[in-house]
CSV table of C-alpha atoms in Angstrom, one decimal:
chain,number,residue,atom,x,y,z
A,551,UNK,CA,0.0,0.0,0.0
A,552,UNK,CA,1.1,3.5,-0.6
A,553,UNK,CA,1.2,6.6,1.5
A,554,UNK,CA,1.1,10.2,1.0
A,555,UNK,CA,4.5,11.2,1.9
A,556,UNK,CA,3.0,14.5,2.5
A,557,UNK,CA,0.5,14.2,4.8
A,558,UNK,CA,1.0,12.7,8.7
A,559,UNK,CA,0.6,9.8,9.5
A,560,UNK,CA,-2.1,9.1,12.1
A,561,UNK,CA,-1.8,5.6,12.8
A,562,UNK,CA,1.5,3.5,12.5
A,563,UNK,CA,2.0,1.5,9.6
A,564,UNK,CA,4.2,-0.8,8.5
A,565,UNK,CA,7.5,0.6,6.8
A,566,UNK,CA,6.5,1.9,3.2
A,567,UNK,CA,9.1,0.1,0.6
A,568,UNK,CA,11.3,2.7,-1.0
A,569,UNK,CA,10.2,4.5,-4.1
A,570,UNK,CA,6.7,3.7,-3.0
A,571,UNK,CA,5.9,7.1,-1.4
A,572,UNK,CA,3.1,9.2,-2.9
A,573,UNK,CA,4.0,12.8,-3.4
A,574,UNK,CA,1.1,15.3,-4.3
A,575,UNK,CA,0.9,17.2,-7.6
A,576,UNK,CA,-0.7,20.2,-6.0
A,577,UNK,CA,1.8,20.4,-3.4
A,578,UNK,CA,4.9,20.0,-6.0
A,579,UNK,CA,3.3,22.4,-8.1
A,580,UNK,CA,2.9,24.8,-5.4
A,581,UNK,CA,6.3,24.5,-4.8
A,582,UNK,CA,7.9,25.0,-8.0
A,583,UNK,CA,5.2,28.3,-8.1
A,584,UNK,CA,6.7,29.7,-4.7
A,585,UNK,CA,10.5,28.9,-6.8
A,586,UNK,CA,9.7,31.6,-9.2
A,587,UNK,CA,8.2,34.0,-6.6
A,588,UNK,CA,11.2,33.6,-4.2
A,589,UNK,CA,13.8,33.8,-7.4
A,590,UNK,CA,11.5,37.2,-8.7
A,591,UNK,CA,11.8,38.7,-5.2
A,592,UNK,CA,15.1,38.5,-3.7
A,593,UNK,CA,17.2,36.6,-6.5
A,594,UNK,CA,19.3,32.8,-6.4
A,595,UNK,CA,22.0,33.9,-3.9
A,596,UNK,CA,19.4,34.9,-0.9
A,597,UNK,CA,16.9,32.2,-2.0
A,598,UNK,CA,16.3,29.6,0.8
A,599,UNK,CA,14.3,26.5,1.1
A,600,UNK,CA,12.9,28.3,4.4
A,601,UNK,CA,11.1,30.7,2.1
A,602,UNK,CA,9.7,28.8,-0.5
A,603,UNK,CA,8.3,26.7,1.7
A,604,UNK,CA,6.8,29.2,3.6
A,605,UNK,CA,5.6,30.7,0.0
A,606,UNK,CA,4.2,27.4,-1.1
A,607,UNK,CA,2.6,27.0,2.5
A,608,UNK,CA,4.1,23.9,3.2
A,609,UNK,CA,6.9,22.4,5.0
A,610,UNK,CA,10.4,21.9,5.0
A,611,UNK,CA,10.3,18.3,4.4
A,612,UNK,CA,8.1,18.7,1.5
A,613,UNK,CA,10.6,20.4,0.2
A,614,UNK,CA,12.9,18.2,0.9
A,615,UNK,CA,11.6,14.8,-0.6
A,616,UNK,CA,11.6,16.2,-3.9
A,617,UNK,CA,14.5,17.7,-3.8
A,618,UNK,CA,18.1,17.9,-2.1
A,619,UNK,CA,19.0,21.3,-2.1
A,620,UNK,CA,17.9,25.0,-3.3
A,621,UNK,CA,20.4,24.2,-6.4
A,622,UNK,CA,18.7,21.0,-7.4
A,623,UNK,CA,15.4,22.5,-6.5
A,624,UNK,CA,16.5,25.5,-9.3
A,625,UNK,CA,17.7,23.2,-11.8
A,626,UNK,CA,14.3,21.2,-11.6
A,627,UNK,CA,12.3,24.2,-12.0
A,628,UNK,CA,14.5,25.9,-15.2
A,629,UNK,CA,14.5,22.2,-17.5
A,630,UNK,CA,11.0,22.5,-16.9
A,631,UNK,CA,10.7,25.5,-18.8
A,632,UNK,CA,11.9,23.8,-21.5
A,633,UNK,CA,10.1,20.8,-21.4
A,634,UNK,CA,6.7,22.8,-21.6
A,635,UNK,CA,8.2,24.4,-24.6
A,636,UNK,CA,6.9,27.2,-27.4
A,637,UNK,CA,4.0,26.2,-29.7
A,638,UNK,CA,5.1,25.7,-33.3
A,639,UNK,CA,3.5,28.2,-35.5
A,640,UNK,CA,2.2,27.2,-38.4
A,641,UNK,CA,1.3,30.0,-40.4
A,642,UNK,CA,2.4,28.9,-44.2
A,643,UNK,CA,5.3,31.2,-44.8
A,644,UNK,CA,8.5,32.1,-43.4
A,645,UNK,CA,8.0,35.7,-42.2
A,646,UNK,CA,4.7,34.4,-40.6
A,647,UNK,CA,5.8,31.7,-38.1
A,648,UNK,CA,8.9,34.3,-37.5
A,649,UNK,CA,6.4,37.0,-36.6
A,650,UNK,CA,4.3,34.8,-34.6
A,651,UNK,CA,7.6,33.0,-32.4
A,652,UNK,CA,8.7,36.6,-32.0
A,653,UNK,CA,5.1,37.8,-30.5
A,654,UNK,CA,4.9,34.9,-28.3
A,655,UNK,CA,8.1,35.0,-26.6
A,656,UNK,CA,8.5,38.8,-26.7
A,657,UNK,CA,5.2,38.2,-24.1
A,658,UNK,CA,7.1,35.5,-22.2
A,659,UNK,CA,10.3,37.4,-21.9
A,660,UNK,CA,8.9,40.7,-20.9
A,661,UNK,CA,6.9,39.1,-18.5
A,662,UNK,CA,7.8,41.1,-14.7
A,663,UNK,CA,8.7,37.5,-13.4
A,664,UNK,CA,10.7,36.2,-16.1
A,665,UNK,CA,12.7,39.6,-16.7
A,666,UNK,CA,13.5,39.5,-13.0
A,667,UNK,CA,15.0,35.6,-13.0
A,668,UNK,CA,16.8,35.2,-15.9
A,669,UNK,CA,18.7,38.0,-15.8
A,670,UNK,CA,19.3,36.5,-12.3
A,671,UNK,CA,20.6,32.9,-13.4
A,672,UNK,CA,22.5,34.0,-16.2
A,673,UNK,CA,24.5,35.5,-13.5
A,674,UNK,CA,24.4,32.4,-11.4
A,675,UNK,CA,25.4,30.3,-14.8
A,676,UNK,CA,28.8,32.3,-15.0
A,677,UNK,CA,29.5,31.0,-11.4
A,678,UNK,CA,28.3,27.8,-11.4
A,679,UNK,CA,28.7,25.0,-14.6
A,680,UNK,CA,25.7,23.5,-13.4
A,681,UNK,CA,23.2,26.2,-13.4
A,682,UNK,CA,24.9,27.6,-17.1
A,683,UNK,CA,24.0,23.8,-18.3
A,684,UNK,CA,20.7,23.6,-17.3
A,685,UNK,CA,20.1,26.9,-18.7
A,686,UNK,CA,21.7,26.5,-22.2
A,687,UNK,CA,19.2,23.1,-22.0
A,688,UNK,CA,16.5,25.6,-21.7
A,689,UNK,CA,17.4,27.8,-24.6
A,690,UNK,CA,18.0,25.0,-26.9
A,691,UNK,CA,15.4,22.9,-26.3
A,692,UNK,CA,12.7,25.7,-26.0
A,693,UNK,CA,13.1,28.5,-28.4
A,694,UNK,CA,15.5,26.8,-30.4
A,695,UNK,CA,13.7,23.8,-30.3
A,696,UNK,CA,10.3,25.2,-31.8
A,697,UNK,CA,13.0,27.7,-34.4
A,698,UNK,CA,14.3,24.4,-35.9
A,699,UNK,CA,10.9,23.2,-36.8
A,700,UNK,CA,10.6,26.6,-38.2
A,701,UNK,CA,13.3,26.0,-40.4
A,702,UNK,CA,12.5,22.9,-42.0
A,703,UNK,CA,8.9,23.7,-42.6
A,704,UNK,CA,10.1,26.8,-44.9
A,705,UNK,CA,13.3,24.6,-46.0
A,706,UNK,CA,10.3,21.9,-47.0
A,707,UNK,CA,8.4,25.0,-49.0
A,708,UNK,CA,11.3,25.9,-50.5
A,709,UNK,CA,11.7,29.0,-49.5
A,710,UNK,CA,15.2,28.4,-47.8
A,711,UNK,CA,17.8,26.3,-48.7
A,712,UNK,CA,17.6,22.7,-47.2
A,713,UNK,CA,21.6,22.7,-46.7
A,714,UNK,CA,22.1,26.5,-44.7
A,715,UNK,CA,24.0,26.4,-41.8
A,716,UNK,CA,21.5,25.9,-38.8
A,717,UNK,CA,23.6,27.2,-36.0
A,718,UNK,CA,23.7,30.5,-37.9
A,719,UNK,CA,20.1,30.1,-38.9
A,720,UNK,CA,18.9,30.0,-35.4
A,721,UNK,CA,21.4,32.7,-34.0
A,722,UNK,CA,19.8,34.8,-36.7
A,723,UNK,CA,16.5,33.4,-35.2
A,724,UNK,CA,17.0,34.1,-31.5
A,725,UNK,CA,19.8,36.9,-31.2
A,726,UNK,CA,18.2,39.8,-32.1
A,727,UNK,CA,14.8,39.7,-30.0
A,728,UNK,CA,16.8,38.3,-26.9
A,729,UNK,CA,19.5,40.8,-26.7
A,730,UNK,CA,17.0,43.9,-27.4
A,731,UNK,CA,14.3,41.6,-24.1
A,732,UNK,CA,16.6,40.8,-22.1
A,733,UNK,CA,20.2,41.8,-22.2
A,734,UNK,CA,19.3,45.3,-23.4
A,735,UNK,CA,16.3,45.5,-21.1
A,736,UNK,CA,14.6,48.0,-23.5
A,737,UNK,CA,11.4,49.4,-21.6
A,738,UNK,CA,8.9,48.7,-24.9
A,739,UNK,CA,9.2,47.7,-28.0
A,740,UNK,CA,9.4,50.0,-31.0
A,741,UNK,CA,5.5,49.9,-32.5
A,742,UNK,CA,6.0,47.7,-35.5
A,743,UNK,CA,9.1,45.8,-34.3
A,744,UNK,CA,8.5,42.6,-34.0
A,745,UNK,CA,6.9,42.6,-38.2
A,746,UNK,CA,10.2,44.2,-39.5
A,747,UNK,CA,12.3,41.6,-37.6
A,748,UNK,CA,10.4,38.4,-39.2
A,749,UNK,CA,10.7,40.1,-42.3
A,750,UNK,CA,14.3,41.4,-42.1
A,751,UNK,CA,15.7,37.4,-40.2
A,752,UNK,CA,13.3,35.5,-43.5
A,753,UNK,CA,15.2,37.7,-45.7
A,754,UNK,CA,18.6,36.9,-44.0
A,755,UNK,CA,17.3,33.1,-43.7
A,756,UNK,CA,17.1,33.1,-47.7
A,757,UNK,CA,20.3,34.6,-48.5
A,758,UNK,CA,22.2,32.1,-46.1
């Protein structure tokens, strides 16, 4: 028989085998929640599992049985960004499922949370290897990941060549939006920004 390794026990039982211990969704959930909240508010270095867990509403131990430590805990939390992953547009050109990549993360990326963390963790990454791998997993398996599919479809419609060079193709995908969101911080977007990119990168796409 199982038992909810998150609630108390009110009888005893007989020792649960290991690996056998039911861990709530809701409460995992809530934690990885209170993760972003705690990260937003006062940033990786002063991040504690004392304050999640006081921002998820749950205890330590909860905390605890999922994961070993606040850099585990962190690591979790950032792959599953890109696990979730971008939808794949599918507009029928080029300049169309460029536009609509570029509108969609442009939201996610100028979100107040997520232009408070990553900033954040990509100053964590140049201290510690493990944080920079987990985030370079992010990037290439999100936004790089959904740009590749981009490529192929217009490589399949022939309105690219099938042989380019697809590092370049998805640096010339993904530079230009992150540095101007993120590393350039810029307050708001120039009206009409976004368009002119997807046109300008499809236009650098078919000259590659």
């Amino acid at each position: 028989m199982t038992t909810n390794a998150d609630e108390p026990q009110t009888r005893p039982r007989r020792r649960t085998p290991a690996g056998a211990a039911v861990l709530r969704e809701d409460v995992t959930e809530a934690i990885r929640a209170a993760v972003f909240e705690e990260l937003a508010a006062v940033g990786y270095a002063r991040m504690s599992i004392e304050g999640i867990a006081r921002r998820a509403g749950v205890g330590k131990t909860a905390v605890y049985r999922r994961w070993r430590s606040k850099l585990h805990l962190v690591l979790d939390v950032v792959s599953a960004i890109a696990v979730m992953g971008l939808p794949t547009p599918d507009t029928g050109s080029l300049e169309g499922d460029l536009c609509l990549l570029y509108e969609v993360t442009s939201r996610a990326l100028r979100h107040p949370v997520a232009s408070q963390i990553i900033p954040d963790l990509q100053a964590e990454a140049a201290r510690n290897p493990e944080i920079a791998e987990a985030m370079q997993k992010t990037l290439r398996e999100g936004q790089e990941g959904v740009a590749s599919k981009i490529i192929v479809a217009a490589a399949q419609r022939g309105e690219i060549s099938g042989h380019l060079d697809e590092d370049l193709a998805l640096d010339l995908i993904s530079g230009p939006l992150y540095w101007r969101s993120v590393v350039i911080r810029s307050p708001k977007l120039p009206k009409g920004y976004l368009a002119a990119l997807a046109r300008a990168t499809a236009e650098a796409l078919k000259a590659l």
